Amino acid sequence: MRYHNAILVMFGFVTPITKEGESTTKDRIKSLRTSSARHIGTMLSQFRSLWPVKCMPMTAMRYATIALFTLFEDLDDVQNQRAFTDIVITLQALAGRWQFAKGLLRLVQLTNLKQDTSLPGGTVAMLRDLPSSSRKHRRDSDAADLPPAWPL
């Protein structure tokens, strides 16, 4: 996953200078990035199918997030939609273990609302189940006044 993460990060900042009519470099970079994001989704799905969620390392959320937002750019492709759905399922499973995964899903939900894109069918229902507020109600009035601790 580190290799594919490095591909996503390195080529995410590359904006090739192309002349009119020359979009091969830009298309190749986009293809490479979406392919790496799909590979991350496949590896996360394999991990999830072979071991319980409690065995998944927390660093998997970093890879899942970067792959998720890379696939978010090109959800017209069926393979990207499938990988996007698999990654959201993985984050949904991790949300039961780590609060940070719930925050990442909420970030996807808010980004979708802001960009007004159409998500794959299965993910819409999963994101709809998220609470509108990421903070739980607490009895302690002092703790309720603190801002949510999302390190994003």
Coordinates of C-alpha atoms in Angstrom, one line a residue, residues 39-103:
H39 CA -5.3 -1.3 -5.9
I40 CA -5.4 0.2 -2.4
G41 CA -9.2 -0.5 -2.4
T42 CA -8.5 -4.1 -3.4
M43 CA -5.9 -4.6 -0.8
L44 CA -8.1 -3.1 1.9
S45 CA -10.9 -5.5 0.8
Q46 CA -8.6 -8.5 0.9
F47 CA -7.4 -7.5 4.4
R48 CA -11.0 -7.1 5.6
S49 CA -12.1 -10.5 4.2
L50 CA -9.1 -12.4 5.6
W51 CA -8.9 -10.8 9.1
P52 CA -11.2 -9.2 11.5
V53 CA -11.5 -5.4 11.6
K54 CA -9.8 -5.2 15.0
C55 CA -6.6 -6.4 13.4
M56 CA -6.5 -3.7 10.8
P57 CA -3.8 -1.1 11.6
M58 CA -4.8 2.5 12.0
T59 CA -2.5 3.5 9.1
A60 CA -4.9 1.8 6.8
M61 CA -7.2 4.9 7.3
R62 CA -4.6 7.1 5.8
Y63 CA -4.3 5.0 2.7
A64 CA -8.0 4.7 2.4
T65 CA -8.6 8.4 2.7
I66 CA -6.1 9.3 0.0
A67 CA -7.4 6.6 -2.3
L68 CA -11.0 7.6 -1.6
F69 CA -10.5 11.3 -2.5
T70 CA -8.5 10.3 -5.6
L71 CA -11.4 8.1 -6.8
F72 CA -13.8 10.9 -5.9
E73 CA -12.4 12.9 -8.8
D74 CA -13.5 10.3 -11.4
L75 CA -16.6 8.4 -10.3
D76 CA -17.9 8.0 -13.9
D77 CA -15.9 4.8 -14.3
V78 CA -17.6 1.6 -13.0
Q79 CA -14.3 0.2 -11.6
N80 CA -13.7 3.5 -9.7
Q81 CA -17.3 3.3 -8.3
R82 CA -16.7 -0.3 -7.1
A83 CA -13.4 0.6 -5.5
F84 CA -14.9 3.7 -3.9
T85 CA -17.7 1.6 -2.4
D86 CA -15.3 -1.0 -1.1
I87 CA -13.2 1.7 0.6
V88 CA -16.3 3.3 2.2
I89 CA -17.4 -0.1 3.5
T90 CA -13.9 -0.5 5.0
L91 CA -14.1 2.9 6.7
Q92 CA -17.6 2.1 7.9
A93 CA -16.3 -1.1 9.5
L94 CA -13.4 0.9 11.0
A95 CA -15.8 3.5 12.3
G96 CA -16.9 1.0 15.0
R97 CA -13.4 0.9 16.3
W98 CA -12.0 4.4 15.8
Q99 CA -13.8 7.7 16.0
F100 CA -11.4 9.1 13.4
A101 CA -12.9 6.8 10.7
K102 CA -16.3 8.4 11.4
G103 CA -14.8 11.8 10.9

